[in-house]
Coordinates of C-alpha atoms and ligand atoms in Angstrom, one line a residue:
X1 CA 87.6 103.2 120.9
X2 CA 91.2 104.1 120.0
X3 CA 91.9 105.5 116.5
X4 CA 93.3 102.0 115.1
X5 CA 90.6 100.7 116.5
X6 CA 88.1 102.7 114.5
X7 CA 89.9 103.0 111.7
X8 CA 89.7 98.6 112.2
X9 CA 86.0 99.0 112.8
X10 CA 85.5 100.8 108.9
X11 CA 87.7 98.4 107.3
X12 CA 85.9 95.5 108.5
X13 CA 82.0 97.7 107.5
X14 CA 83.3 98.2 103.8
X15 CA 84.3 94.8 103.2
X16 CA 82.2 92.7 104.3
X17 CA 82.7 88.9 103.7
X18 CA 86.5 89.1 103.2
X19 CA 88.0 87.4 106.3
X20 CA 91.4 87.0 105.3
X21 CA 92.0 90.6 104.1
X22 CA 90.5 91.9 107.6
X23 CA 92.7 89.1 109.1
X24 CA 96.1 90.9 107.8
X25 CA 94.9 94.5 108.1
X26 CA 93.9 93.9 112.0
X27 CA 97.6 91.8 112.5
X28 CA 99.3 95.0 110.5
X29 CA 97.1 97.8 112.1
X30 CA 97.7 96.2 115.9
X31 CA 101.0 96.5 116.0
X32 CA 101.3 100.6 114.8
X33 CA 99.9 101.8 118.3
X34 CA 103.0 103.1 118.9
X35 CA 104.3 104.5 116.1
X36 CA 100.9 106.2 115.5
X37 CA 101.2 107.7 119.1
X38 CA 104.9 109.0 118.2
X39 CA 103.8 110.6 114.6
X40 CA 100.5 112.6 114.9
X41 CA 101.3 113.5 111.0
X42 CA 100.3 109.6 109.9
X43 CA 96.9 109.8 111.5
X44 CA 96.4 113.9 110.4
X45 CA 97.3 112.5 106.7
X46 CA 95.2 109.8 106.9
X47 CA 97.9 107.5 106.1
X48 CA 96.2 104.2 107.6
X49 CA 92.6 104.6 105.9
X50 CA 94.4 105.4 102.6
X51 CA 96.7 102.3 103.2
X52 CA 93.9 100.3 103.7
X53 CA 92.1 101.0 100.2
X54 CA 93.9 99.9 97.5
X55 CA 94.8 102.0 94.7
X56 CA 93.3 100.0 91.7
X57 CA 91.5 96.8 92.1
X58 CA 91.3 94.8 88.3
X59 CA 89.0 91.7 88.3
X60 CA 88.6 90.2 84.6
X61 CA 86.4 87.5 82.9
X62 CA 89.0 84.4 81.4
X63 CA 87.3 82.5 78.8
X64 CA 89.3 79.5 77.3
X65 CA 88.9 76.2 76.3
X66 CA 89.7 72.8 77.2
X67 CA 91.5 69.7 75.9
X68 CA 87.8 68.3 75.2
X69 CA 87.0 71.2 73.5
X70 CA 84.6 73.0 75.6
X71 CA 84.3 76.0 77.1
X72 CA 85.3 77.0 80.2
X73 CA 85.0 80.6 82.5
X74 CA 87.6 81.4 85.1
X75 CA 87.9 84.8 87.1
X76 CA 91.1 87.0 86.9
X77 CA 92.2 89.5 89.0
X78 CA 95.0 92.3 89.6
X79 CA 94.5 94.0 92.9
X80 CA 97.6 97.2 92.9
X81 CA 97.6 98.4 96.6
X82 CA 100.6 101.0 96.8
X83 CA 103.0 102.6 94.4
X84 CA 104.5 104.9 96.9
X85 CA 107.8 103.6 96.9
X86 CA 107.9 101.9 93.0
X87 CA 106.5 100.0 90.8
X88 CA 103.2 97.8 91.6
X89 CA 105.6 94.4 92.5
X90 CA 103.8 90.9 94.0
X91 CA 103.0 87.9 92.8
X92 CA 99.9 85.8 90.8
X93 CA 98.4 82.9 92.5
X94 CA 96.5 79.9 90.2
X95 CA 94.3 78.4 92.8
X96 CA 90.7 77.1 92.7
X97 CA 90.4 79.3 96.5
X98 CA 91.7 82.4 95.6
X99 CA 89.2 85.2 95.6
X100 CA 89.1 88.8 96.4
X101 CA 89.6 88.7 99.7
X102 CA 92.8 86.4 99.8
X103 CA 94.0 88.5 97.0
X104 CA 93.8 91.5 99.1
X105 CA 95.2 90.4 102.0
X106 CA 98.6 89.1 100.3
X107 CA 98.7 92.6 98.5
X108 CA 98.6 94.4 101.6
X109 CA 101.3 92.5 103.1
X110 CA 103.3 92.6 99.7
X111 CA 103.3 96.7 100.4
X112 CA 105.3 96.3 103.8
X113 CA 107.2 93.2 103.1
X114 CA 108.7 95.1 99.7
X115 CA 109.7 98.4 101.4
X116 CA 111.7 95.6 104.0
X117 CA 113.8 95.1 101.0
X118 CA 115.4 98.2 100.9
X119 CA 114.3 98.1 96.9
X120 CA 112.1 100.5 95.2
X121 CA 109.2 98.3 95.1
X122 CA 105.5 99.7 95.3
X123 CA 102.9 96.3 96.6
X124 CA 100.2 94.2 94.5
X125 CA 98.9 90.8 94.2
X126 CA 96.7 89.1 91.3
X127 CA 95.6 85.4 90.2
X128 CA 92.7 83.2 89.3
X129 CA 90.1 81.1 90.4
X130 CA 91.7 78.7 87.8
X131 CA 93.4 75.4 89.1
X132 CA 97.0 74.1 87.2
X133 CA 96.6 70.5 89.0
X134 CA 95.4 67.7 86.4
X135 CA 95.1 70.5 83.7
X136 CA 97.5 69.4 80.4
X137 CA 100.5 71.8 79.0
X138 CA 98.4 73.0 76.3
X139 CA 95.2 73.8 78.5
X140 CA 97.4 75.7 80.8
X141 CA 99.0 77.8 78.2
X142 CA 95.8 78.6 76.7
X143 CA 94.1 80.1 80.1
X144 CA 97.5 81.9 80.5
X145 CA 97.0 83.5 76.8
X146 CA 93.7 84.6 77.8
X147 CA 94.9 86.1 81.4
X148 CA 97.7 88.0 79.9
X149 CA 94.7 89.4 76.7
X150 CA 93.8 91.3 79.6
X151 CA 96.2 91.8 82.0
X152 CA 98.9 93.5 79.5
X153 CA 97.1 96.2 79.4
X154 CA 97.3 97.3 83.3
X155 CA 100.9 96.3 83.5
X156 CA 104.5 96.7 82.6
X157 CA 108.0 97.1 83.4
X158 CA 107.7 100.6 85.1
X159 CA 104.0 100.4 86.0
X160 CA 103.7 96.8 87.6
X161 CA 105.7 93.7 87.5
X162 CA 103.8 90.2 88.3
X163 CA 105.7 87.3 89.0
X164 CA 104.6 83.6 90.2
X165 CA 103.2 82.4 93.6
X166 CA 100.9 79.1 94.3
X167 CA 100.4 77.5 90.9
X168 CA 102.2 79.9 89.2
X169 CA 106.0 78.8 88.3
X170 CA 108.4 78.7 85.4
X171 CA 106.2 76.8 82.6
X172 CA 103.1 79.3 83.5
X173 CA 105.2 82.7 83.5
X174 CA 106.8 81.3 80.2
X175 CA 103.5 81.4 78.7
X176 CA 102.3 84.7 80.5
X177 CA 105.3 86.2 79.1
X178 CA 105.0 85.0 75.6
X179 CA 101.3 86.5 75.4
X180 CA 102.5 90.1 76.6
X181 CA 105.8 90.0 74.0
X182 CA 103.4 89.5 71.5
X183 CA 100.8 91.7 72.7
X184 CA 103.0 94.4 72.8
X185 CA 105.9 93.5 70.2
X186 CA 108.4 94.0 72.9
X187 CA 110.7 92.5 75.3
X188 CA 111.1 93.9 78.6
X189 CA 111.5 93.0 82.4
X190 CA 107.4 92.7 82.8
X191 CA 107.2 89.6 85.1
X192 CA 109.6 87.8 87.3
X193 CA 110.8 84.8 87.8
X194 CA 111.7 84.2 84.2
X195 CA 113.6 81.5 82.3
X196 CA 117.3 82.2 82.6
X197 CA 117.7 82.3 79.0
X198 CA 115.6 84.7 78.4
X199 CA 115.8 87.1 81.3
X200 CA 115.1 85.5 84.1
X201 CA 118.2 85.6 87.4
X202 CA 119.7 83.0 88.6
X203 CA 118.9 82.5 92.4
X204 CA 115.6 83.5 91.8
X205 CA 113.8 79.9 91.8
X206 CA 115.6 79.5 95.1
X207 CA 115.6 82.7 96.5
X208 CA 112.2 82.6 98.9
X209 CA 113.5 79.0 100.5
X210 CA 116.8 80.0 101.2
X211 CA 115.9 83.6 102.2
X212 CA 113.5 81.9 104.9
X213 CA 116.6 79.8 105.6
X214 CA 119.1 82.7 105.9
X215 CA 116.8 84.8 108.3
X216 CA 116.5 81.4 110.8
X217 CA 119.9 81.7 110.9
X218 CA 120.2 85.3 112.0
X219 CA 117.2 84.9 114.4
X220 CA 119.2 81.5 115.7
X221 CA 122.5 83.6 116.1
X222 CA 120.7 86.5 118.6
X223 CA 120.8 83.5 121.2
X224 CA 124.3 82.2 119.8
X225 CA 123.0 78.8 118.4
X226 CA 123.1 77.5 114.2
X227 CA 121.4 75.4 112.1
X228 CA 123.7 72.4 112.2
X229 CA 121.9 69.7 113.8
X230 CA 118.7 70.8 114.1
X231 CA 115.7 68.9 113.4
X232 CA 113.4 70.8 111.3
X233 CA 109.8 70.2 109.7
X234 CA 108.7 71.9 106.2
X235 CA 105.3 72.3 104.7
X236 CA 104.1 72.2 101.3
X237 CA 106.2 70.4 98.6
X238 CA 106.3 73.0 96.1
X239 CA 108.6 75.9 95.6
X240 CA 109.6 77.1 98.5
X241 CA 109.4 74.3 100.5
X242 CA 111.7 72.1 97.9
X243 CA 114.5 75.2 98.3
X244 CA 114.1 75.3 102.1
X245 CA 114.7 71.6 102.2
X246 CA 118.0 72.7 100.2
X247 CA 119.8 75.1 102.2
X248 CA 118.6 73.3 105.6
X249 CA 121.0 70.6 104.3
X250 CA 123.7 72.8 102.8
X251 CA 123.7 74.0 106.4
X252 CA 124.1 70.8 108.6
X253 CA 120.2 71.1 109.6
X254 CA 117.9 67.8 109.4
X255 CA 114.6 68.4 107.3
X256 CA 112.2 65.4 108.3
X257 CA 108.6 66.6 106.4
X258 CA 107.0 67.7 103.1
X259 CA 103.4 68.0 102.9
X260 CA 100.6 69.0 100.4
X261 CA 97.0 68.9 100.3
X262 CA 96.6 65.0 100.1
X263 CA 99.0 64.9 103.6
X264 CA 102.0 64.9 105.3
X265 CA 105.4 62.6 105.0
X266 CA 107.2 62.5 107.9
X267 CA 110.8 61.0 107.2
X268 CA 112.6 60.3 110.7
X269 CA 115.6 59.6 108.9
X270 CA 115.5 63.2 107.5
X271 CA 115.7 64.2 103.6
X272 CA 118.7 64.3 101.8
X273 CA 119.9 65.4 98.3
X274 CA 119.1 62.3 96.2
X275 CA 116.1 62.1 98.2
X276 CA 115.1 65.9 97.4
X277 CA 116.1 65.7 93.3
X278 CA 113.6 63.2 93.7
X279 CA 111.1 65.3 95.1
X280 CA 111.7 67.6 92.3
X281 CA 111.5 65.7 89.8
X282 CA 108.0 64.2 91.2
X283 CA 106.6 67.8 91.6
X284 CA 107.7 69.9 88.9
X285 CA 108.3 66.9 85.8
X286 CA 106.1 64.3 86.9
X287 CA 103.4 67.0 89.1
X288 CA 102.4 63.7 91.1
X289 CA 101.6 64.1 95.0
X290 CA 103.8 63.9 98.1
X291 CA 102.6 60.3 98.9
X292 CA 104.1 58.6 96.7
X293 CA 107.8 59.4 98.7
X294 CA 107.0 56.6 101.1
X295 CA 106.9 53.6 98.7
X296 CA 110.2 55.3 97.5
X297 CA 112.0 56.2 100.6
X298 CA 109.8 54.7 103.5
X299 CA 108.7 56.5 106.5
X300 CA 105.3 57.6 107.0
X301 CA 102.4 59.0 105.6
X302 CA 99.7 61.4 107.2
X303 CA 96.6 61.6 105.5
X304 CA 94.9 64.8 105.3
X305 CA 97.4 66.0 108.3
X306 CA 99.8 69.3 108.4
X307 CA 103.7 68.6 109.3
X308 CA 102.7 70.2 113.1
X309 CA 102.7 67.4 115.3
X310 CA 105.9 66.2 114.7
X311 CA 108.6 66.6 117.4
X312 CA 111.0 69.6 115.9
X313 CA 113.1 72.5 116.5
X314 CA 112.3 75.1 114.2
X315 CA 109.1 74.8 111.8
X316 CA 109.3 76.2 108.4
X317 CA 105.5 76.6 107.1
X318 CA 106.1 76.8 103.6
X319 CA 102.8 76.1 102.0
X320 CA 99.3 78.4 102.8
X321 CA 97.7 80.8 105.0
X322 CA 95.8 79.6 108.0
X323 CA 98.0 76.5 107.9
X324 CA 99.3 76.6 111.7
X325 CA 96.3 77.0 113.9
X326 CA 96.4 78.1 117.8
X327 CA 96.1 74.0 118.7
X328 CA 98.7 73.2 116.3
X329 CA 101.3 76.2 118.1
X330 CA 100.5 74.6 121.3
X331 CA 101.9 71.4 120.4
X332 CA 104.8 72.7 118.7
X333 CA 105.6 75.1 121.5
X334 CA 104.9 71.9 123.8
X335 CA 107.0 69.4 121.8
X336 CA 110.0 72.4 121.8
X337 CA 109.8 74.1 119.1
X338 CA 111.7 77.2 119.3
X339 CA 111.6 78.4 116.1
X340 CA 109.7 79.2 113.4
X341 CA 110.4 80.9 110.1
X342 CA 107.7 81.7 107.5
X343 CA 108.3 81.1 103.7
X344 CA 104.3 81.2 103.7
X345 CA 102.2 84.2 103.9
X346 CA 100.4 84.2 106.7
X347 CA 100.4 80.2 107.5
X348 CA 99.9 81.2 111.5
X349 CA 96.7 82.5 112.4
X350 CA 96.4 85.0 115.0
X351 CA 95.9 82.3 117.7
X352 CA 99.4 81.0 117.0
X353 CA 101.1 84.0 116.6
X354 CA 99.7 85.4 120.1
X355 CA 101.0 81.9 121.4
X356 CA 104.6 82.3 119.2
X357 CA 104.8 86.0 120.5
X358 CA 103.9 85.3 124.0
X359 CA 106.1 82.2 124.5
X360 CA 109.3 84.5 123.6
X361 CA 110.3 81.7 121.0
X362 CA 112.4 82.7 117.7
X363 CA 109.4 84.0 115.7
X364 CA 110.0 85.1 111.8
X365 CA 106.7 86.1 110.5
X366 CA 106.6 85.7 106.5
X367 CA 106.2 89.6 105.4
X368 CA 110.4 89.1 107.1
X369 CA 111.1 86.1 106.7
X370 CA 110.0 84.7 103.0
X371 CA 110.9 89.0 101.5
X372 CA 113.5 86.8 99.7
X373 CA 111.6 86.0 96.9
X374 CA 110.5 89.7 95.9
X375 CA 113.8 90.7 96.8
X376 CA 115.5 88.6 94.2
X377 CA 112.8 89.6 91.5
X378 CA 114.1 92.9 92.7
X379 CA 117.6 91.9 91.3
X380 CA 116.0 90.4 88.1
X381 CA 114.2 93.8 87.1
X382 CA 117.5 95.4 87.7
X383 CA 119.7 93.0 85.5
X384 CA 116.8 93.5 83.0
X385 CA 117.4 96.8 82.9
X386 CA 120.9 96.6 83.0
X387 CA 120.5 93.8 80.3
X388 CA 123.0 91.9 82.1
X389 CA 123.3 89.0 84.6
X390 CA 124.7 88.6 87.8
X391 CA 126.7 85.3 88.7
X392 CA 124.8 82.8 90.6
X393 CA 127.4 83.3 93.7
X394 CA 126.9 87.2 93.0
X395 CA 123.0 87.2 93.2
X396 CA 122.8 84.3 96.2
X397 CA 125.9 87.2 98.0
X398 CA 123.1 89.5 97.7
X399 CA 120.2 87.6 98.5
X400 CA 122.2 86.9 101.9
X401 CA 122.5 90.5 102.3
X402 CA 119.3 91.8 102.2
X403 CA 117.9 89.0 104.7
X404 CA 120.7 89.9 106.9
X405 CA 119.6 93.7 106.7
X406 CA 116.2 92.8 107.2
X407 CA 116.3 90.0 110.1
X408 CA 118.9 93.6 111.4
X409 CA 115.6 96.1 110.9
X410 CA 113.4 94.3 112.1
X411 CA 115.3 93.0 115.3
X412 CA 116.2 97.2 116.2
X413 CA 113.3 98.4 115.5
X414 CA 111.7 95.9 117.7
X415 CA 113.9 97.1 120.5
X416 CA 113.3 100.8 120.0
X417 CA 109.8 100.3 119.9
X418 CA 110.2 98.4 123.6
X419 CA 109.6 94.9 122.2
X420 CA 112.9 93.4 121.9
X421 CA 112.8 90.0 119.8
X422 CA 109.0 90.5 119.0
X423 CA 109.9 90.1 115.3
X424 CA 106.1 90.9 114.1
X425 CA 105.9 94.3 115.6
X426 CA 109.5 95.5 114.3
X427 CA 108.5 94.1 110.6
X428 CA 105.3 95.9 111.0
X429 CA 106.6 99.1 111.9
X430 CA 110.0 99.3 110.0
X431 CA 107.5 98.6 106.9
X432 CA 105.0 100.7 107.4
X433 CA 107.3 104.2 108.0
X434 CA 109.1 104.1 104.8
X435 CA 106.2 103.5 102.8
X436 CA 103.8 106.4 105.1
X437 CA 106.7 108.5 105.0
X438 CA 107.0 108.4 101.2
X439 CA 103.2 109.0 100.9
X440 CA 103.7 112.4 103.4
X441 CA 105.8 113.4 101.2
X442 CA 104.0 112.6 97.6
X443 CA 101.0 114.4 99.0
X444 CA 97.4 113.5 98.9
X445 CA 97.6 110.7 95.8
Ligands
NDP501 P1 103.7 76.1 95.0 O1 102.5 76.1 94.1 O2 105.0 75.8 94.3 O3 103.6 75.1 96.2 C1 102.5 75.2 97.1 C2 102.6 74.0 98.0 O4 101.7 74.2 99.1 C3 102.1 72.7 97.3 O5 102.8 71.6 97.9 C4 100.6 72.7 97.6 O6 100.1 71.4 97.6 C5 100.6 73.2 99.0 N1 99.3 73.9 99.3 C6 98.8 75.0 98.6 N2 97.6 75.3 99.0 C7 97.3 74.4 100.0 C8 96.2 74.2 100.9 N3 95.1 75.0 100.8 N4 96.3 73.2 101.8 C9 97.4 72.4 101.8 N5 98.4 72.5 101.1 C10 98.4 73.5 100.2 O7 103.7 77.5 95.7 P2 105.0 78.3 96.4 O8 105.9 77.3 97.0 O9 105.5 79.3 95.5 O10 104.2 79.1 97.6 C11 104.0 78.5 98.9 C12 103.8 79.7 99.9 O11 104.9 80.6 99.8 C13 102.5 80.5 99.5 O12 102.0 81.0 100.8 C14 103.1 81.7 98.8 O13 102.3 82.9 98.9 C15 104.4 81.9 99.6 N6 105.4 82.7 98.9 C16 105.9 82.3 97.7 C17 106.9 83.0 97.1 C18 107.6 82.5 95.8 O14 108.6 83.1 95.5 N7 107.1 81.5 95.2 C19 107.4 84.3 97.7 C20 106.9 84.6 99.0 C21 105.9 83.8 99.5 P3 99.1 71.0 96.4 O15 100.0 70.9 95.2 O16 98.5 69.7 96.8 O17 98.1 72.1 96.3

């Protein structure tokens, strides 16, 4: 058995039951044969097994209580993989699935996708078991003011910075930012993602769509084509997938699906604008479901479907992990799909990618092409500690910026490594040596 391969082989024995974390540490681990077998120093230093463990991993009872009055018991979590490079820096997810395992996987891939940036950001992920959907204002505030009792005191502006993820966005940090302030009578850069009035950056709500966005475009311009014209299908209805929607249309593109867990609307006709403020409005103010856009607008509804079998260009899974499987690539590959940009972590599992990687098509997997979002909390810690903020034309210039470095990192180091356009093995690699290197040099920590 080869090293990886062993060093595979422990990961999966010491944690058992956690199929999505062994999912991303196989996909990352895979793709570092060769940079193993050029750097005898990463294996000597142990840099994979200690990569593999995280540094601190928080779970945390979340008592609170409901509209109704009664009492109810969620699980918290902060997992902190790697501070080699800066502060722990990663998201918290509110879903009735998260668990360990899912919590560890997105930190792991937090670590690489954060030394893409080129910002000094270490890796970590947290959340809860708890579920936002059909819970009132006042109920969620509550479980966040509970969370944060707890969380505020593993965290902080230097040590590690939270921001939001599934079921976490601008009404939840608001109240998981409240809770610390008070906690700790002061006001600092702790979480991302914040109201602009009160630290947050412009750009930042939008960053993760449009970064996806930007990097299709570089990955499009390798074979000399754009995004004008081209007929593209989104996943998810929330976040991401609402600002992908947006800069496929400031760019000539034509966005024909949303989807969440009810289903899928297909629009033939393709989004537009009003059609969009609409689907804001319905998700963030009204938090009703994606259905309801075809007695508005017309097209057609899929129940219980993903976006994948509908005829498209370029595929932008913005909502889950798992979300693509290797049946659903095939059609897409089959139906001409030659492009496909990840604002999700992890939406293709390994079946697909094989099938994305073997089939040569434009493939952007999410640790590349979604690094937008962190990226842009990266700018928010900085104007925090700058206390300034940057224009909206100023943040969105450097947003551009960095995907256009990145989509450049990953596509050369691809090529060095003798895998020219396999965008997976260049992301995994060009991630992985800053963040070994750093660790060679902190010694054994
Ligand atoms: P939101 O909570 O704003 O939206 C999530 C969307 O995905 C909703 O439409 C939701 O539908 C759907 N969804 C979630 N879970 C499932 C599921 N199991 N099956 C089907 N649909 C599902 O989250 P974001 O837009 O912020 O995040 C979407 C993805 O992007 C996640 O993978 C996240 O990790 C990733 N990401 C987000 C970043 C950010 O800045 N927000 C940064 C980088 C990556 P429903 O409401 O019905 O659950």
């Amino acid at each position: 058995m080869s090293y990886i391969q062993d060093v595979l082989a422990q990961v999966e024995r010491r944690n058992p039951g956690e199929p999505e974390f062994l999912q991303a540490a196989r996909e990352v681990l895979e793709t570092l044969e060769p940079v193993m077998a050029r750097h005898a120093t990463y294996q000597k230093a142990r840099i994979l097994e200690r990569l593999v463990e995280p540094e601190r991993q928080l779970m945390f009872r979340v008592p609170w209580q409901d509209d109704a009055g009664e009492v109810q018991v969620n699980r918290g979590f902060r997992i902190e993989v790697s501070s080699a490079i800066g502060p722990y820096k990663g998201g918290l997810r509110f879903h009735p699935s998260v668990n360990l395992s899912i919590l560890k996987f997105l930190g792991f891939e937090q670590v690489f996708k954060n030394a893409l940036t080129t910002l000094p950001m270490g890796g970590g992920k947290g959340g809860s078991d708890f579920d936002p959907k059909g819970k009132s204002d006042n109920e969620v505030m509550r479980f966040c003011q509970s969370f944060m009792s707890e969380l505020f005191r593993h965290i902080g502006e230097n040590t590690d910075v939270p921001a939001g993820d599934i079921g976490v966005g601008g009404r939840e940090v608001g109240f998981l930012f409240g809770q610390y302030k008070r906690l700790r009578n002061e006001f600092t850069g702790v979480l991302t993602g914040k109201g602009l009035g009160w630290g947050g950056s412009l750009i930042r709500p939008e960053a993760t769509g449009y970064g996806a966005v930007y990097f299709a475009e570089e990955m499009l311009k390798t074979r000399n084509e754009s995004m004008a014209g081209k007929v593209c299908t989104v996943s998810g209805s929330g976040n991401v997938a609402q600002y992908t929607v947006e800069k496929l249309l400031q760019l000539g593109a034509k966005p024909v699906s949303l989807s969440d867990s009810g289903g899928t609307v297909y629009d033939p006709k393709g989004l537009n604008e009003e059609k969009l403020a609409w689907v804001m409005d319905l998700k963030n103010v009204r938090r009703g479901r994606i259905q309801e856009y075809v007695a508005r607008w017309g097209g057609e509804f899929h129940s219980g479907a993903t976006p994948w079998a509908i005829p498209c260009e370029c595929a932008f899974p913005s909502a889950t992990q798992n979300e693509i499987t290797g049946t659903d690539a095939r059609t897409l590959l089959k139906h001409g799909c030659k492009l496909i940009s990840e604002g999700a972590n992890m939406p293709s599992t390994p079946a697909a990618v094989d099938q994305f990687v073997s089939a040569k098509v434009l493939y952007g997997p999410g640790k590349a092409a979604n690094a937008g979002g962190v990226a842009t909390s990266g700018l928010e810690m900085c104007q925090n500690s700058m206390r300034l903020s940057w224009t909206r034309d100023e943040v969105d210039a450097r947003l551009r910026e960095i995907m256009v470095n990145i989509h450049a990192v990953c596509h050369r180091t691809a090529a060095t490594y003798g895998q020219p356009g396999n965008y997976v093995l260049g992301a995994n690699i060009a991630g992985f040596v800053k963040v070994a290197d750093a660790m060679l040099a902190q010694g054994l920590v």
